[in-house]
Amino acid sequence: MKQKEEFTVRLDGELYKKLLFVAEKENNSLNNHMLHLIRTNVAYYEKVHGKIK
């Protein structure tokens, strides 16, 4: 199994609550919701700028 990296994200309380709300509405954990957002952002970047090596 691949090793997973960990990092800390600092958010203000209001943004954290909103992210949690959206994740719950989509029947997702906050962690899985954040992974989805990050993957979507990287895919968009690669579509615009080319594959990241």
A tleap script that builds the chain and sets N, CA, C and O, in Angstrom:
source leaprc.protein.ff14SB
mol = sequence {
  NMET LYS GLN LYS GLU GLU PHE THR VAL ARG
  LEU ASP GLY GLU LEU TYR LYS LYS LEU LEU
  PHE VAL ALA GLU LYS GLU ASN ASN SER LEU
  ASN ASN HIE MET LEU HIE LEU ILE ARG THR
  ASN VAL ALA TYR TYR GLU LYS VAL HIE GLY
  LYS ILE CLYS
}
set mol.1.N position { 0.838 -1.181 0.000 }
set mol.1.CA position { 0.000 0.000 0.000 }
set mol.1.C position { 0.888 1.252 0.000 }
set mol.1.O position { 1.923 1.285 0.666 }
set mol.2.N position { 0.480 2.264 -0.741 }
set mol.2.CA position { 1.243 3.499 -0.810 }
set mol.2.C position { 1.208 4.228 0.528 }
set mol.2.O position { 0.194 4.246 1.225 }
set mol.3.N position { 2.342 4.823 0.861 }
set mol.3.CA position { 2.398 5.644 2.062 }
set mol.3.C position { 1.653 6.945 1.788 }
set mol.3.O position { 1.799 7.529 0.715 }
set mol.4.N position { 0.872 7.392 2.733 }
set mol.4.CA position { 0.129 8.638 2.572 }
set mol.4.C position { 0.819 9.742 3.355 }
set mol.4.O position { 1.258 9.536 4.486 }
set mol.5.N position { 0.908 10.887 2.758 }
set mol.5.CA position { 1.498 12.052 3.403 }
set mol.5.C position { 0.429 12.768 4.216 }
set mol.5.O position { -0.756 12.716 3.885 }
set mol.6.N position { 0.845 13.421 5.257 }
set mol.6.CA position { -0.057 14.211 6.086 }
set mol.6.C position { 0.435 15.642 6.133 }
set mol.6.O position { 1.639 15.897 6.091 }
set mol.7.N position { -0.510 16.584 6.222 }
set mol.7.CA position { -0.152 17.980 6.428 }
set mol.7.C position { -1.292 18.671 7.155 }
set mol.7.O position { -2.426 18.191 7.169 }
set mol.8.N position { -0.975 19.788 7.749 }
set mol.8.CA position { -1.952 20.551 8.520 }
set mol.8.C position { -2.431 21.730 7.695 }
set mol.8.O position { -1.648 22.389 7.011 }
set mol.9.N position { -3.726 21.984 7.768 }
set mol.9.CA position { -4.316 23.148 7.108 }
set mol.9.C position { -4.971 23.997 8.193 }
set mol.9.O position { -5.746 23.489 9.003 }
set mol.10.N position { -4.667 25.257 8.204 }
set mol.10.CA position { -5.283 26.168 9.174 }
set mol.10.C position { -6.413 26.919 8.484 }
set mol.10.O position { -6.203 27.587 7.471 }
set mol.11.N position { -7.607 26.801 9.041 }
set mol.11.CA position { -8.788 27.461 8.483 }
set mol.11.C position { -9.464 28.274 9.574 }
set mol.11.O position { -9.404 27.919 10.751 }
set mol.12.N position { -10.102 29.358 9.183 }
set mol.12.CA position { -10.894 30.051 10.189 }
set mol.12.C position { -12.153 29.224 10.456 }
set mol.12.O position { -12.552 28.401 9.631 }
set mol.13.N position { -12.756 29.446 11.585 }
set mol.13.CA position { -13.886 28.635 12.029 }
set mol.13.C position { -15.047 28.608 11.062 }
set mol.13.O position { -15.658 27.559 10.862 }
set mol.14.N position { -15.364 29.745 10.456 }
set mol.14.CA position { -16.504 29.823 9.546 }
set mol.14.C position { -16.269 28.959 8.305 }
set mol.14.O position { -17.164 28.226 7.883 }
set mol.15.N position { -15.087 29.039 7.729 }
set mol.15.CA position { -14.786 28.241 6.545 }
set mol.15.C position { -14.793 26.751 6.879 }
set mol.15.O position { -15.295 25.940 6.100 }
set mol.16.N position { -14.238 26.392 8.032 }
set mol.16.CA position { -14.242 24.997 8.463 }
set mol.16.C position { -15.673 24.464 8.570 }
set mol.16.O position { -15.968 23.372 8.085 }
set mol.17.N position { -16.545 25.221 9.194 }
set mol.17.CA position { -17.941 24.801 9.359 }
set mol.17.C position { -18.634 24.653 8.002 }
set mol.17.O position { -19.425 23.730 7.806 }
set mol.18.N position { -18.340 25.548 7.082 }
set mol.18.CA position { -18.952 25.468 5.757 }
set mol.18.C position { -18.449 24.250 4.984 }
set mol.18.O position { -19.238 23.562 4.335 }
set mol.19.N position { -17.151 23.977 5.049 }
set mol.19.CA position { -16.602 22.782 4.393 }
set mol.19.C position { -17.212 21.514 4.972 }
set mol.19.O position { -17.553 20.591 4.233 }
set mol.20.N position { -17.348 21.468 6.282 }
set mol.20.CA position { -17.955 20.324 6.948 }
set mol.20.C position { -19.412 20.157 6.525 }
set mol.20.O position { -19.870 19.035 6.307 }
set mol.21.N position { -20.133 21.252 6.409 }
set mol.21.CA position { -21.522 21.229 5.972 }
set mol.21.C position { -21.642 20.635 4.568 }
set mol.21.O position { -22.464 19.751 4.327 }
set mol.22.N position { -20.810 21.132 3.641 }
set mol.22.CA position { -20.848 20.643 2.265 }
set mol.22.C position { -20.484 19.163 2.210 }
set mol.22.O position { -21.140 18.390 1.511 }
set mol.23.N position { -19.461 18.768 2.930 }
set mol.23.CA position { -19.045 17.361 2.948 }
set mol.23.C position { -20.185 16.477 3.435 }
set mol.23.O position { -20.463 15.437 2.838 }
set mol.24.N position { -20.844 16.882 4.513 }
set mol.24.CA position { -21.952 16.091 5.056 }
set mol.24.C position { -23.121 16.027 4.082 }
set mol.24.O position { -23.750 14.977 3.947 }
set mol.25.N position { -23.421 17.117 3.407 }
set mol.25.CA position { -24.513 17.137 2.423 }
set mol.25.C position { -24.226 16.193 1.257 }
set mol.25.O position { -25.150 15.652 0.650 }
set mol.26.N position { -22.942 15.996 0.947 }
set mol.26.CA position { -22.549 15.100 -0.134 }
set mol.26.C position { -22.223 13.699 0.384 }
set mol.26.O position { -21.617 12.890 -0.319 }
set mol.27.N position { -22.635 13.426 1.626 }
set mol.27.CA position { -22.408 12.119 2.267 }
set mol.27.C position { -20.943 11.701 2.209 }
set mol.27.O position { -20.615 10.567 1.862 }
set mol.28.N position { -20.089 12.626 2.550 }
set mol.28.CA position { -18.650 12.419 2.513 }
set mol.28.C position { -18.039 12.823 3.842 }
set mol.28.O position { -18.587 13.662 4.556 }
set mol.29.N position { -16.910 12.227 4.170 }
set mol.29.CA position { -16.152 12.727 5.320 }
set mol.29.C position { -15.451 14.007 4.880 }
set mol.29.O position { -15.288 14.258 3.686 }
set mol.30.N position { -15.045 14.802 5.842 }
set mol.30.CA position { -14.321 16.027 5.507 }
set mol.30.C position { -13.017 15.690 4.794 }
set mol.30.O position { -12.632 16.376 3.848 }
set mol.31.N position { -12.337 14.638 5.241 }
set mol.31.CA position { -11.090 14.235 4.602 }
set mol.31.C position { -11.321 13.862 3.131 }
set mol.31.O position { -10.587 14.321 2.256 }
set mol.32.N position { -12.322 13.045 2.861 }
set mol.32.CA position { -12.593 12.649 1.471 }
set mol.32.C position { -13.048 13.837 0.624 }
set mol.32.O position { -12.738 13.912 -0.565 }
set mol.33.N position { -13.773 14.751 1.232 }
set mol.33.CA position { -14.198 15.952 0.504 }
set mol.33.C position { -12.985 16.795 0.117 }
set mol.33.O position { -12.897 17.288 -1.008 }
set mol.34.N position { -12.046 16.957 1.059 }
set mol.34.CA position { -10.839 17.725 0.769 }
set mol.34.C position { -10.002 17.045 -0.309 }
set mol.34.O position { -9.450 17.722 -1.178 }
set mol.35.N position { -9.898 15.711 -0.267 }
set mol.35.CA position { -9.169 14.984 -1.312 }
set mol.35.C position { -9.802 15.219 -2.682 }
set mol.35.O position { -9.101 15.416 -3.674 }
set mol.36.N position { -11.126 15.197 -2.725 }
set mol.36.CA position { -11.835 15.455 -3.987 }
set mol.36.C position { -11.507 16.859 -4.508 }
set mol.36.O position { -11.222 17.031 -5.694 }
set mol.37.N position { -11.545 17.850 -3.633 }
set mol.37.CA position { -11.236 19.224 -4.046 }
set mol.37.C position { -9.807 19.349 -4.561 }
set mol.37.O position { -9.560 20.014 -5.567 }
set mol.38.N position { -8.872 18.711 -3.871 }
set mol.38.CA position { -7.461 18.780 -4.273 }
set mol.38.C position { -7.253 18.078 -5.608 }
set mol.38.O position { -6.588 18.618 -6.492 }
set mol.39.N position { -7.814 16.879 -5.766 }
set mol.39.CA position { -7.673 16.151 -7.048 }
set mol.39.C position { -8.284 16.941 -8.201 }
set mol.39.O position { -7.713 16.991 -9.290 }
set mol.40.N position { -9.437 17.556 -7.968 }
set mol.40.CA position { -10.094 18.359 -8.999 }
set mol.40.C position { -9.223 19.543 -9.392 }
set mol.40.O position { -9.104 19.864 -10.574 }
set mol.41.N position { -8.618 20.190 -8.408 }
set mol.41.CA position { -7.760 21.336 -8.676 }
set mol.41.C position { -6.521 20.940 -9.463 }
set mol.41.O position { -6.142 21.637 -10.405 }
set mol.42.N position { -5.883 19.834 -9.094 }
set mol.42.CA position { -4.691 19.360 -9.803 }
set mol.42.C position { -5.047 18.964 -11.235 }
set mol.42.O position { -4.300 19.273 -12.163 }
set mol.43.N position { -6.180 18.282 -11.423 }
set mol.43.CA position { -6.613 17.888 -12.767 }
set mol.43.C position { -6.850 19.122 -13.635 }
set mol.43.O position { -6.485 19.133 -14.811 }
set mol.44.N position { -7.457 20.154 -13.064 }
set mol.44.CA position { -7.691 21.390 -13.814 }
set mol.44.C position { -6.361 22.045 -14.193 }
set mol.44.O position { -6.184 22.483 -15.330 }
set mol.45.N position { -5.436 22.111 -13.246 }
set mol.45.CA position { -4.131 22.707 -13.524 }
set mol.45.C position { -3.443 21.972 -14.670 }
set mol.45.O position { -2.899 22.596 -15.581 }
set mol.46.N position { -3.471 20.634 -14.616 }
set mol.46.CA position { -2.813 19.849 -15.663 }
set mol.46.C position { -3.513 20.015 -17.010 }
set mol.46.O position { -2.859 19.985 -18.052 }
set mol.47.N position { -4.806 20.186 -16.999 }
set mol.47.CA position { -5.540 20.399 -18.258 }
set mol.47.C position { -5.116 21.725 -18.905 }
set mol.47.O position { -4.975 21.811 -20.125 }
set mol.48.N position { -4.919 22.740 -18.086 }
set mol.48.CA position { -4.545 24.062 -18.584 }
set mol.48.C position { -3.069 24.161 -18.923 }
set mol.48.O position { -2.705 24.739 -19.947 }
set mol.49.N position { -2.207 23.598 -18.068 }
set mol.49.CA position { -0.762 23.809 -18.163 }
set mol.49.C position { 0.036 22.592 -18.613 }
set mol.49.O position { 1.240 22.699 -18.846 }
set mol.50.N position { -0.605 21.455 -18.737 }
set mol.50.CA position { 0.108 20.237 -19.104 }
set mol.50.C position { 0.394 19.388 -17.877 }
set mol.50.O position { 0.360 19.853 -16.737 }
set mol.51.N position { 0.678 18.128 -18.157 }
set mol.51.CA position { 0.907 17.133 -17.118 }
set mol.51.C position { 2.062 17.529 -16.210 }
set mol.51.O position { 3.103 17.986 -16.682 }
set mol.52.N position { 1.877 17.356 -14.919 }
set mol.52.CA position { 2.941 17.585 -13.943 }
set mol.52.C position { 3.781 16.320 -13.869 }
set mol.52.O position { 3.253 15.219 -13.712 }
set mol.53.N position { 5.081 16.488 -13.981 }
set mol.53.CA position { 5.982 15.325 -13.968 }
set mol.53.C position { 6.452 15.001 -12.576 }
set mol.53.O position { 7.214 14.054 -12.386 }
savepdb mol mol.pdb
quit
